[in-house]
Coordinates of C-alpha atoms and ligand atoms in Angstrom, one line a residue:
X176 CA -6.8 -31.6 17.7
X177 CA -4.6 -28.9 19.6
X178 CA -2.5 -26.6 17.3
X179 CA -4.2 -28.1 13.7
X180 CA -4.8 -25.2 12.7
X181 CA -2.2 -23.4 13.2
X182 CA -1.2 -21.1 10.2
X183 CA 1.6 -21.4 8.2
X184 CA 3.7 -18.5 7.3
X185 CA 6.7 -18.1 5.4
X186 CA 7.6 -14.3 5.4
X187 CA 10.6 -13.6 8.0
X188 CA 9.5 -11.1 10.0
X189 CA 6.8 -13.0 10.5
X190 CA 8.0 -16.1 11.8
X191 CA 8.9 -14.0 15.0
X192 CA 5.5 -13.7 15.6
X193 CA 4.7 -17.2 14.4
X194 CA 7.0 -18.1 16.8
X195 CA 5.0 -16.7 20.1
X196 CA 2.3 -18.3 19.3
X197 CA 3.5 -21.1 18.6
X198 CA 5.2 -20.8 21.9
X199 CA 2.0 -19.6 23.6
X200 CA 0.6 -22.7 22.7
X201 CA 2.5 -25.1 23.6
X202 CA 2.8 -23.0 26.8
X203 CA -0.9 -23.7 27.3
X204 CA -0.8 -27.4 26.4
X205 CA 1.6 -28.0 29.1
X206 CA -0.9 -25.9 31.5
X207 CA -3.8 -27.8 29.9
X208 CA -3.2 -31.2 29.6
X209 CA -3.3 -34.0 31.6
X210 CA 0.6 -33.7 32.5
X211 CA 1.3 -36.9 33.6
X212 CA 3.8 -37.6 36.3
X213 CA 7.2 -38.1 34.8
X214 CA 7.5 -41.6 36.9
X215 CA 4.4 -42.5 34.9
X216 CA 6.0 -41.2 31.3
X217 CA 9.0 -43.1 31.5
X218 CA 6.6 -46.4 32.0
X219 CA 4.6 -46.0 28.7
X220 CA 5.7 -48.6 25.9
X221 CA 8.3 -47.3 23.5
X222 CA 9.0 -44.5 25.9
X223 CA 12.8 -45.3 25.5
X224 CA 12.2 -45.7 21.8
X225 CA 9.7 -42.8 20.9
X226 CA 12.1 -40.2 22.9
X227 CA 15.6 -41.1 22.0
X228 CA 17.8 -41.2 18.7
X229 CA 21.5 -42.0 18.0
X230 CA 23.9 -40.9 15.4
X231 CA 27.5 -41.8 15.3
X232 CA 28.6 -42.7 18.7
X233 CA 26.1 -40.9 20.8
X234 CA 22.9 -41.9 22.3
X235 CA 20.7 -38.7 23.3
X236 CA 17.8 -39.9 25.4
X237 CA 15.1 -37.6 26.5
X238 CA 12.9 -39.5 27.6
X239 CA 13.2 -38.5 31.2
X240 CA 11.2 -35.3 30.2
X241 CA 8.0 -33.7 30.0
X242 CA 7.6 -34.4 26.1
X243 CA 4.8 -36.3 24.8
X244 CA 4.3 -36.9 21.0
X245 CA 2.0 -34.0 20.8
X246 CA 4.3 -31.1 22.5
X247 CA 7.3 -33.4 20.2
X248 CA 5.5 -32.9 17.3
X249 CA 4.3 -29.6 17.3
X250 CA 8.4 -28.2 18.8
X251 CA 9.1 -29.6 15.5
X252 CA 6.9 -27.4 13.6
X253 CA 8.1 -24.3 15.3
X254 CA 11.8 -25.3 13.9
X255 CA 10.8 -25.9 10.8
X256 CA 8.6 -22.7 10.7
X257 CA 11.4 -21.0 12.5
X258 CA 13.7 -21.5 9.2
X259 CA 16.4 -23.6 11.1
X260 CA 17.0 -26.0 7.9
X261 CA 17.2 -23.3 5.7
X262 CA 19.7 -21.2 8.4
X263 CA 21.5 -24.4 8.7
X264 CA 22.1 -24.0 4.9
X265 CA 23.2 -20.5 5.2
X266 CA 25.8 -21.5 8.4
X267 CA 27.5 -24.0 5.9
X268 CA 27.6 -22.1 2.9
X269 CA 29.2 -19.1 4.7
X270 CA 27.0 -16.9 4.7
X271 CA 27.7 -13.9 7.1
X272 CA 25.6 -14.9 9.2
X273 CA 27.0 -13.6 11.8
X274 CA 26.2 -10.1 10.9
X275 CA 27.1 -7.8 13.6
X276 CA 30.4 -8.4 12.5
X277 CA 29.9 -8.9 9.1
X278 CA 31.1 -12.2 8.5
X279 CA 30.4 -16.1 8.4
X280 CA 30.7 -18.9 11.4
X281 CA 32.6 -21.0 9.6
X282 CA 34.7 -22.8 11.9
X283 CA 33.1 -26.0 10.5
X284 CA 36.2 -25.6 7.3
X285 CA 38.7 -26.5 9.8
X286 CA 37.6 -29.9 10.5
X287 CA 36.2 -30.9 7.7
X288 CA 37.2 -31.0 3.6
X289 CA 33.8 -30.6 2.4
X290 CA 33.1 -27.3 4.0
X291 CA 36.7 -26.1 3.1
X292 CA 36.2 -27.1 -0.2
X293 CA 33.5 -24.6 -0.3
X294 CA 36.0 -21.4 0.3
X295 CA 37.9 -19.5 -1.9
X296 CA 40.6 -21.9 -3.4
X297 CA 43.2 -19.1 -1.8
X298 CA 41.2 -18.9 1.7
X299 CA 41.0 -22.6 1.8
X300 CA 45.1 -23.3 0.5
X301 CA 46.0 -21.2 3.6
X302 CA 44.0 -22.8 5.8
X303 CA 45.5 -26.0 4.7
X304 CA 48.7 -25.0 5.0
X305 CA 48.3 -23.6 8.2
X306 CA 47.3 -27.3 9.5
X307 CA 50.1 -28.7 8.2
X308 CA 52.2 -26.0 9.9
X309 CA 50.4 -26.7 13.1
X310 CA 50.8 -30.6 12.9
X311 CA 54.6 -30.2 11.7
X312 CA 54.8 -27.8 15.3
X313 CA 53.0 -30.6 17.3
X314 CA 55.3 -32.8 15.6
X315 CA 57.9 -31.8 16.9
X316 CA 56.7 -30.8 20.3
X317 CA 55.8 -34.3 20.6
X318 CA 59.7 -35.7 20.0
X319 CA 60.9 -33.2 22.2
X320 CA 62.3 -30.4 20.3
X321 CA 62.1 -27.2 18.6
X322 CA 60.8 -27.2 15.0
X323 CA 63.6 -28.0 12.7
X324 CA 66.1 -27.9 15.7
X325 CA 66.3 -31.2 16.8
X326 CA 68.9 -30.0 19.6
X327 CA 67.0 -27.4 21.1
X328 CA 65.0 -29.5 23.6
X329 CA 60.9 -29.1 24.5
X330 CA 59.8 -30.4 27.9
X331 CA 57.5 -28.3 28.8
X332 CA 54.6 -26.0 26.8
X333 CA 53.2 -23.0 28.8
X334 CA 50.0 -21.9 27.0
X335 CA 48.7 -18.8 27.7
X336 CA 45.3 -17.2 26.7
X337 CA 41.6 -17.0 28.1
X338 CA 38.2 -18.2 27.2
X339 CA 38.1 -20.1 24.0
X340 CA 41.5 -20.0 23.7
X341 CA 42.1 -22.4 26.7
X342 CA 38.7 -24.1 27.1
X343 CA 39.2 -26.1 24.3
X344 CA 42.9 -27.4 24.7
X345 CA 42.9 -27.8 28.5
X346 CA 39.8 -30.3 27.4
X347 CA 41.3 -32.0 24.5
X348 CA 44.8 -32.8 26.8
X349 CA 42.3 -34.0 29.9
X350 CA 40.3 -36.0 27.7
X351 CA 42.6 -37.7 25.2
X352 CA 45.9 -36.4 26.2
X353 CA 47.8 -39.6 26.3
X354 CA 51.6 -38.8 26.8
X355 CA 52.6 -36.8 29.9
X356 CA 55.6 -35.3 27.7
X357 CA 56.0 -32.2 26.4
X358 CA 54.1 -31.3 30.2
X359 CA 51.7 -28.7 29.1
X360 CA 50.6 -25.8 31.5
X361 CA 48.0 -23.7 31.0
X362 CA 47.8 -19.5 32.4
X363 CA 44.6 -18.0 31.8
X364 CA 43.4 -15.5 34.6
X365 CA 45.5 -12.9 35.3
X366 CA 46.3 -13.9 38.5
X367 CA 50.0 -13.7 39.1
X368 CA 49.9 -16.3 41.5
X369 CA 50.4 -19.5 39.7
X370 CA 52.4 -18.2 36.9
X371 CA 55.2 -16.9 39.4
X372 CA 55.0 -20.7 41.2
X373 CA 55.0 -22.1 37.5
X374 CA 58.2 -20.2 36.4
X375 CA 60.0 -21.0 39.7
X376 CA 60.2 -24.7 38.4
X377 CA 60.3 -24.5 35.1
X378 CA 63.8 -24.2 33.1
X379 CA 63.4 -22.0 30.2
X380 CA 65.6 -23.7 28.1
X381 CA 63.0 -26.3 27.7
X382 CA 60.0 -25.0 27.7
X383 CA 57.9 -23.0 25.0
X384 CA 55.9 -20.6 25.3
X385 CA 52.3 -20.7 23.2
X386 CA 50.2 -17.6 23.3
X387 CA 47.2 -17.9 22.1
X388 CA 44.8 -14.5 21.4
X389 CA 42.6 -14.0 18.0
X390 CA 42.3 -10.8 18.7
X391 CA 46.1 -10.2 19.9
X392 CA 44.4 -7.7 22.6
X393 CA 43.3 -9.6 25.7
X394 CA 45.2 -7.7 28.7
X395 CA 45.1 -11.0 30.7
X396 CA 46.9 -13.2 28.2
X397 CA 49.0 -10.0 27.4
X398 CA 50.3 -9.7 30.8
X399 CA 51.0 -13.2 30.9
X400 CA 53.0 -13.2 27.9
X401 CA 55.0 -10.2 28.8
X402 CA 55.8 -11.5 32.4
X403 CA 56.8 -15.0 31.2
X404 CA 59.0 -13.8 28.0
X405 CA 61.0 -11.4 30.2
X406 CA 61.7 -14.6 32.6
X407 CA 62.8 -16.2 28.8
X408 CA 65.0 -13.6 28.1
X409 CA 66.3 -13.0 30.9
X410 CA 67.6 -16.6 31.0
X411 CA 68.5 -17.3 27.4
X412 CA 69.3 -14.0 26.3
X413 CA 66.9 -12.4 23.3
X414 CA 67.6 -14.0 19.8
X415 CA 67.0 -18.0 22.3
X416 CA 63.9 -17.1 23.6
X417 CA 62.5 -15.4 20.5
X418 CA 62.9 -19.0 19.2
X419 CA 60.8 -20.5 21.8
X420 CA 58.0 -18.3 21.9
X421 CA 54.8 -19.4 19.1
X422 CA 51.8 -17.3 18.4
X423 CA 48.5 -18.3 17.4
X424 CA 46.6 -15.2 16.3
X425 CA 44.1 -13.7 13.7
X426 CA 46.3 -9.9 14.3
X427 CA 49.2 -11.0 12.1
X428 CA 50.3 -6.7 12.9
X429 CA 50.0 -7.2 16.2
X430 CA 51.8 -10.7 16.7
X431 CA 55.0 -9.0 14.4
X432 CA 55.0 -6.0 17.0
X433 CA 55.3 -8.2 19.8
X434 CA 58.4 -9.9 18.3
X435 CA 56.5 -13.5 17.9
X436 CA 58.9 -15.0 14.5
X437 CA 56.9 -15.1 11.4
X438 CA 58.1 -18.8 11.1
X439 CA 56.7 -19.3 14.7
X440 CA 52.8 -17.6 13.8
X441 CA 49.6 -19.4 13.1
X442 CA 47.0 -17.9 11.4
X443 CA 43.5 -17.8 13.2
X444 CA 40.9 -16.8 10.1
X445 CA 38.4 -14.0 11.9
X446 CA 35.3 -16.4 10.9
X447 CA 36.4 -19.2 13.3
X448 CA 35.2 -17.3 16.7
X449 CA 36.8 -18.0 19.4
X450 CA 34.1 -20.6 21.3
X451 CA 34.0 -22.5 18.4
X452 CA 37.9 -22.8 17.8
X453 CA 39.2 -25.7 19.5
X454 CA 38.9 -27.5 16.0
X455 CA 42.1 -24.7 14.6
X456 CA 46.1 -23.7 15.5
X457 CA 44.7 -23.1 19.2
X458 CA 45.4 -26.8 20.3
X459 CA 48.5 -27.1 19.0
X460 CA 49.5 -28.1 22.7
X461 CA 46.3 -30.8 22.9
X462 CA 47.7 -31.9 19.2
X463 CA 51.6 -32.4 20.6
X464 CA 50.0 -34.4 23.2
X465 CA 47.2 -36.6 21.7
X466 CA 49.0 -37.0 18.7
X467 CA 48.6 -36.1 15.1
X468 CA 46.0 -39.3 14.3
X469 CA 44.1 -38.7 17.5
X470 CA 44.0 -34.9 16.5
X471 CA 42.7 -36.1 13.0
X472 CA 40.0 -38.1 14.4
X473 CA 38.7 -35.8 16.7
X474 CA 38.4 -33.2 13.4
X475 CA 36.8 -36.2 11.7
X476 CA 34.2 -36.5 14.5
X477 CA 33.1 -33.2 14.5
X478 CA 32.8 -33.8 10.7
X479 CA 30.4 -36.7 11.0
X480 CA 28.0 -34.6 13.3
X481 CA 27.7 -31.8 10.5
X482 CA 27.1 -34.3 8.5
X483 CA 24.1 -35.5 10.3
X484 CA 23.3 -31.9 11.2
X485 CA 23.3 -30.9 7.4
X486 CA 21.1 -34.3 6.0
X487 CA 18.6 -35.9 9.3
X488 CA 15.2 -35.3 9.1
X489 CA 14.4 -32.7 12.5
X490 CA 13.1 -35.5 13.5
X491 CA 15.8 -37.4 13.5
X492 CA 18.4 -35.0 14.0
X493 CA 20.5 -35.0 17.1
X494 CA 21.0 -31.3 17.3
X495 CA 17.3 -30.0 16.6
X496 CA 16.1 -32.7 19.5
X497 CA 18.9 -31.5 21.8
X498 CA 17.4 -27.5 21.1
X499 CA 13.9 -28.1 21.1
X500 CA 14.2 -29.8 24.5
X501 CA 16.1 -27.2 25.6
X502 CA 13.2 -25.0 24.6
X503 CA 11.0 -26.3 25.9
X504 CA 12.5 -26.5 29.1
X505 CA 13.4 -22.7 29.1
X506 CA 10.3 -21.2 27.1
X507 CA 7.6 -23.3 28.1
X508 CA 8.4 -25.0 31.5
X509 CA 10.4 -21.7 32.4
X510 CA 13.6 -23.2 33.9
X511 CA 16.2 -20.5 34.0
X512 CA 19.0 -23.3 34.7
X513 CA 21.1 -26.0 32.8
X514 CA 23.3 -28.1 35.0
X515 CA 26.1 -30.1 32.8
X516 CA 26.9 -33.3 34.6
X517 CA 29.8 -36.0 32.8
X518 CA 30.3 -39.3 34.4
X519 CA 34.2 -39.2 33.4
X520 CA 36.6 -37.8 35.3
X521 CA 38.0 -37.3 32.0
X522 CA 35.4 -34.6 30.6
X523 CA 35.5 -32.6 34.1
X524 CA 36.4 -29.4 32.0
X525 CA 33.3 -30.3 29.8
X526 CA 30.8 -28.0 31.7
X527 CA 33.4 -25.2 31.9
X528 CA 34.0 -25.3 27.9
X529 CA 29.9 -25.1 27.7
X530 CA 29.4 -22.3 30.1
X531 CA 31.5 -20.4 27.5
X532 CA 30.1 -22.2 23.9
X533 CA 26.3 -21.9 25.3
X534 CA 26.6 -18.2 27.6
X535 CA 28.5 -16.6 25.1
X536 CA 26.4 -17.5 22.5
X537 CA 23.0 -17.2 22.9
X538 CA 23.1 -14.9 26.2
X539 CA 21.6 -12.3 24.5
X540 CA 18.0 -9.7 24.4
X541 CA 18.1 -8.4 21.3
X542 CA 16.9 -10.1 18.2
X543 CA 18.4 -10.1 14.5
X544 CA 16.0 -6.9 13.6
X545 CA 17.4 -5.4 16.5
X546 CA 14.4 -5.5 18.8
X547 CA 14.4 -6.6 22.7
X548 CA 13.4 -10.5 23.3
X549 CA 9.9 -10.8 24.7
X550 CA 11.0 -14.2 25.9
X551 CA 14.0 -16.0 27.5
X552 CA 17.1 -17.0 25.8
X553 CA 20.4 -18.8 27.7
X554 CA 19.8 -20.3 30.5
X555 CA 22.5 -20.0 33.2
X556 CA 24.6 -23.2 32.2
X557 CA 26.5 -25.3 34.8
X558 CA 28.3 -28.2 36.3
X559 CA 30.6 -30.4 37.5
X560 CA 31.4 -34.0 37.4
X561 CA 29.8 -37.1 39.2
X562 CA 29.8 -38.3 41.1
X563 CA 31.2 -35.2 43.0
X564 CA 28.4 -33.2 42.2
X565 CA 26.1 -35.4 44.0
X566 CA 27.8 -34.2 47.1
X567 CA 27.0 -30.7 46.4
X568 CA 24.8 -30.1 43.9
X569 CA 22.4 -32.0 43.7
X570 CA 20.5 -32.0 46.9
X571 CA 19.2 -29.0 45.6
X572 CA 18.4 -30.7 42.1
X573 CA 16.1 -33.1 44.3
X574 CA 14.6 -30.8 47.0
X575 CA 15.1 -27.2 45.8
X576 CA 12.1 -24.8 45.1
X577 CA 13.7 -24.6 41.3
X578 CA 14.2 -26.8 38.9
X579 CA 16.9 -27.4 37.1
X580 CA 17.4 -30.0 33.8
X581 CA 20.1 -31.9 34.0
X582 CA 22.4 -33.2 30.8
X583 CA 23.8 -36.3 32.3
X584 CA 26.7 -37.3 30.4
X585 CA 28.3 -41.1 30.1
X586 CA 30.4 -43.2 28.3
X587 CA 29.8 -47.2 28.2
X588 CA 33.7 -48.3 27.9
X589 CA 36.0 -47.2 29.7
X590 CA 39.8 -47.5 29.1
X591 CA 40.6 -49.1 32.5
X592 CA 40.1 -52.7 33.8
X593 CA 38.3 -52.1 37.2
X594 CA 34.6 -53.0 36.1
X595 CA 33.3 -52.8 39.6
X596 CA 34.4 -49.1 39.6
X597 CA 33.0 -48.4 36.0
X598 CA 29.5 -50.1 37.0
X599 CA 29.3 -48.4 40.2
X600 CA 30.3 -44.9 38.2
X601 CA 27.3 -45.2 35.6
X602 CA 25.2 -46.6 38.3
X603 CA 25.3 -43.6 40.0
X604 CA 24.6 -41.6 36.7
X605 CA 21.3 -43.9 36.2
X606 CA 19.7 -43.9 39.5
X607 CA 20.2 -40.3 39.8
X608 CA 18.4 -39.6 36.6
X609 CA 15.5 -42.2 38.3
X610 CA 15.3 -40.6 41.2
X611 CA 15.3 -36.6 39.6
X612 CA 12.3 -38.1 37.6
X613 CA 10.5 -40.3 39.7
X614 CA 11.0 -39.0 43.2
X615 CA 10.1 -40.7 46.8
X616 CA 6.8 -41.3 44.8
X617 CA 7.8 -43.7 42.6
X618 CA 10.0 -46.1 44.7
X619 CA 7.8 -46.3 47.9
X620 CA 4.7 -45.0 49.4
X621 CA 5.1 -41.6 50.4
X622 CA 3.1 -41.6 53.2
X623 CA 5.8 -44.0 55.0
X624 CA 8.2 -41.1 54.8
X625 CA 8.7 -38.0 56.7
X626 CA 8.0 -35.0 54.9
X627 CA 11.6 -33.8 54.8
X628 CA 12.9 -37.1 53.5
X629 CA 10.1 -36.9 50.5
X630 CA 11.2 -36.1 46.6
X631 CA 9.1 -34.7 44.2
X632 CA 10.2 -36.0 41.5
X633 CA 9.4 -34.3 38.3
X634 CA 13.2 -33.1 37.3
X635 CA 14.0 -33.5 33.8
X636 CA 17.1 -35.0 32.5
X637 CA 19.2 -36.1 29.1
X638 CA 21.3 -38.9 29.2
X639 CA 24.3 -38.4 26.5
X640 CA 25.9 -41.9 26.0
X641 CA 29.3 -42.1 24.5
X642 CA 30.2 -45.9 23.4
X643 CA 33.5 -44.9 24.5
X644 CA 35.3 -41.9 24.9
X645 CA 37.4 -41.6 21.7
X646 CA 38.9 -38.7 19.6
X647 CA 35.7 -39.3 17.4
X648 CA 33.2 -39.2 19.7
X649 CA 34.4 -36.2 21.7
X650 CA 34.5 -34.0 18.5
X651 CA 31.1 -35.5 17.6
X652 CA 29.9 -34.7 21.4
X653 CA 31.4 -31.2 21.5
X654 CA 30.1 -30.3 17.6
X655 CA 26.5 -32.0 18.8
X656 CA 26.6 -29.0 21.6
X657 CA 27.7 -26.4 18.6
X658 CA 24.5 -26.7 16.6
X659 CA 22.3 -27.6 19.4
X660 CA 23.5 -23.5 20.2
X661 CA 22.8 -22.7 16.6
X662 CA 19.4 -24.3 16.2
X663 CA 18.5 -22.5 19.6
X664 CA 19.8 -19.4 18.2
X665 CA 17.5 -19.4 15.0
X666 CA 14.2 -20.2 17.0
X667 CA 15.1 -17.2 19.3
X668 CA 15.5 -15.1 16.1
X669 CA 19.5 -13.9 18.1
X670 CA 22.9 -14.0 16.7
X671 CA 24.9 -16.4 18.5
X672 CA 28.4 -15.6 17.2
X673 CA 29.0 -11.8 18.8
X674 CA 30.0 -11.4 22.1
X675 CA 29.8 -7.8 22.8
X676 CA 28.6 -8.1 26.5
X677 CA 31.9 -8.7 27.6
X678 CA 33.2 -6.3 26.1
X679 CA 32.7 -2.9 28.4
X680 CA 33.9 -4.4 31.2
X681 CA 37.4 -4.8 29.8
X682 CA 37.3 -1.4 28.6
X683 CA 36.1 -0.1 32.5
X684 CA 39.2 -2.3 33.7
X685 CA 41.3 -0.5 31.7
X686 CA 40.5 2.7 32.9
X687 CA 40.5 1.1 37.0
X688 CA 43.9 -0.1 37.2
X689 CA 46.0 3.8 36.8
X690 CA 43.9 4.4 39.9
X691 CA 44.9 1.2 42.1
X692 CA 48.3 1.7 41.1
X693 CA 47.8 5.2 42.8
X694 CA 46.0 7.3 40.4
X695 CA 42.3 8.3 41.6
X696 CA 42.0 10.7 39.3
X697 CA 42.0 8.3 36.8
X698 CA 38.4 7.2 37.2
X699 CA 35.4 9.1 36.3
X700 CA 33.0 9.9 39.5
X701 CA 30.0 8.2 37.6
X702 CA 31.6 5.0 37.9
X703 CA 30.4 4.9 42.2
X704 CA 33.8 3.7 42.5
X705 CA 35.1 5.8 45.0
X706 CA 34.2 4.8 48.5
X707 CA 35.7 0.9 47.6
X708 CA 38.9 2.4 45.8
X709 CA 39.6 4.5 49.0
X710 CA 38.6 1.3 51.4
X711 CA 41.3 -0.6 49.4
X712 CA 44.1 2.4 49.5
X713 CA 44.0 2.3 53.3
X714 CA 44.0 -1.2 53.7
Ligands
F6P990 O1 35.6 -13.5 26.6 C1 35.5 -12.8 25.4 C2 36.4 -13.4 24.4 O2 36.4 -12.5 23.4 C3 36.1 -14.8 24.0 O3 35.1 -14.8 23.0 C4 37.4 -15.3 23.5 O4 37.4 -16.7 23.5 C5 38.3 -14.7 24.6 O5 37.7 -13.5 24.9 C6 39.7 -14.6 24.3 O6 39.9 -13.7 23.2 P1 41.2 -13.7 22.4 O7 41.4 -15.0 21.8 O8 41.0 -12.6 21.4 O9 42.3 -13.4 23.4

């Protein structure tokens, strides 16, 4: 049989190599073998049954792939040879296994006990009473007040900071948000044009002001927080607005220096990265407006998919399945994109806070021993929701020279009464996913069709079902997408928790802006700058 004798090696340089061979093989197979015609897959018995597995509240269905038991089988060796268990073990024992910077991943402690427990008794007493600083905030938030100042009124919450330190509570408030007061708005880029129409409305004597940076040096969110606090002070005098502004921070120095109250700061640990902290202090805003119970359960769900992350067979094992598919999709099949579509309007920021979980982490060429990638890492990840997207992205998903795989994304409840609606929504969803697979081809004779209104067919999909979309099964759905990252990060041998990529081109912005504020000499000839920065002085 293909791949029996495939050796087995346990030394760790040399699962690298293990790896591309086993990926070289696999690569054949799906050369080799009779591929069948995915219309004809998803009509062998058990297809449903041999390629999809639930845990918790989710569904994960791959059957609308390439996989047969053979490729299934043997993608399971190559994680188990690749070490994932045992990296797994290393994640949640905290490790540092994020070791460009020297430290663990361990934003798993701040949702759930067990992995807390596992910390310092001093690490893990802060932690905990940084939560219950957080939820006494939210608290209060939520009633409409300041923290201890029950006549000091909170109607609005303007958050500001960027990347994972919006992604995540701009998702939570979308998706579970369920009062419209304290009114929470969000400033990210540095654009100045919504903040100035934001402040216009806005009364600053009630309205906070959250700024959220782990590293207390992002110029965007910054900016932001300069600009808005002058607007503060200017209004309600110094010693007011001080009272109104909250920090959420890992750069405790840095927060003090901006004048952010001690009694106002929460405490960001530097092992929680900023992609993966969504579960910490950063949504107090989505905690104030789901509610401390709902904020509880969302941490519990997340809990429940470590859980089954740490103790499922691979082969059973919701996040290893999720990776291995999306191996094989980009290392054998060589697609180079992952579209993210939900079917609920509610998780529309649900491709936006994945673009930044999956790019950020495993966009990467350079390998743990510090050696360029022979192969492909992250694919280019994203999406939109249906059934929107069907009116622009997807006639390219049916009829374009590349193929894309497609996470569809569902939830079988919804929390409204118009059934028709609901049954029309996931219809959608479902035919879609028949048609990506099965093309023209397998709904009617082909040759009845004009060639330009022929599908191939052939498109691979997941189907995600939530039984509904709850606290729980959110945090289970976005913790499922954590170690799905992970796993694919220990097969490709990369460090998915650094994010140095982005880091030059905030340090070239820096050096830009003296010379559009009318300094040219301020940027160095080798940046081929030049011509532009003179075509924009003239204009
Ligand atoms: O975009 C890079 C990044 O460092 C992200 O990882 C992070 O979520 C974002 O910037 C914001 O960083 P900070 O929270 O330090 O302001």
């Amino acid at each position: 049989m293909l791949f029996a004798g495939m050796p087995f090696n346990t030394t760790k340089d040399k699962y690298h190599i293990m790896n591309q061979d086993f990926l070289q093989l696999l690569r054949k197979y799906n050369t080799d073998s009779e591929q069948k015609p995915l219309s004809e897959r998803l009509n062998e018995p058990n297809r449903f049954e041999n390629f999809s597995k639930s845990a918790g509240n989710l569904l994960l269905d791959f059957s609308r792939t390439g996989l047969d038991q053979l490729a299934l089988a043997q993608l399971l060796k190559l994680a188990a040879h690749s070490g994932v268990e045992e990296s797994r073990d290393r994640l949640f024992q905290g490790v540092a296994v994020n070791f460009t910077e020297q430290r663990p991943a361990l934003h798993m402690a701040m949702r759930s006990d067990e992995v807390l427990n596992n910390l310092a008794t001093e690490t893990a007493s802060r932690v905990a009473a940084n939560k219950d600083k957080m939820i006494g905030f939210a608290a209060a938030f939520a009633a409409g007040h300041l923290p201890g100042e029950t006549g000091q009124p909170v109607k609005h919450i303007i958050h500001i900071g960027i990347g994972g330190s919006v992604l995540g509570p701009r998702l939570l408030i979308e998706a579970l948000g369920k009062t419209s007061s304290p009114q929470v708005h969000f400033l990210s880029s540095v654009d100045a044009h919504f903040r100035d129409g934001l402040l216009a409305d806005l009364d600053p004597a009630e309205t906070v002001v959250i700024v959220a940076t782990k590293s207390f040096t992002t110029g965007e969110t910054l900016l932001h927080a300069r600009r808005v606090m002058q607007w503060m002070r200017l209004e309600l005098g110094r010693d007011a607005a001080e009272h109104r502004l909250f920090a959420i921070s890992g750069n405790m120095a840095a927060v003090e220096a901006f004048g952010v109250r001690q009694a106002n700061t929460l405490y960001l640990p530097d092992w929680v990265g900023g992609r993966y902290s969504i579960w910490s202090a950063v949504s107090l805003a989505a905690a104030a407006v789901m509610g401390e119970g709902a904020f509880s359960e969302f941490l519990q769900g997340a809990a429940d998919m470590d859980r089954h992350f740490q103790t499922a067979e691979l082969a059973d094992n919701l996040p290893v399945l999720m990776a291995l598919t999306g191996i094989w999709h980009r290392n054998i099949c060589g697609y180079a994109a992952q579209a993210v579509i939900p079917y609920d309007y509610r998780l529309r920021s649900v491709p936006a806070y994945l673009q930044q979980l999956v790019m950020e982490s495993n966009g990467k060429s350079i390998d743990r021993d510090g050696n360029p990638v022979s192969y492909a890492t992250s694919a280019v990840l994203f999406g939109e929701p249906g059934t929107d997207a069907q009116h622009s992205l997807f006639q390219m998903f049916h009829q374009g020279t590349d193929i894309v795989p497609l996470d569809f994304i569902g939830v079988i409840h919804p929390d409204h009464e118009d059934a028709e609606a609901h049954a029309v929504l996931l219809a959608n969803m479902l035919a879609q996913a028949t048609a990506l697979a099965t093309g023209t081809a397998g709904l009617q004779n082909p040759d009845e069709l004009d060639i330009h209104r022929q599908m191939p067919g052939g498109r691979p999909s997941e189907i995600i079902l939530m039984d509904a979309l709850t606290p729980s099964s959110l945090g289970q759905l976005l913790a499922l997408y954590e170690h799905k990252v992970f796993v694919e990060s220990v097969i490709w041998n990369i460090n998915p928790f650094d994010q140095f990529g982005v880091e030059l081109g905030k340090v070239l912005a820096t050096s830009i802006q003296p010379a559009l504020q009318g300094n040219p000499e301020a940027v160095p000839e080798s940046y081929g700058l030049n011509a532009i920065l003179n075509y924009i002085k003239s204009h």
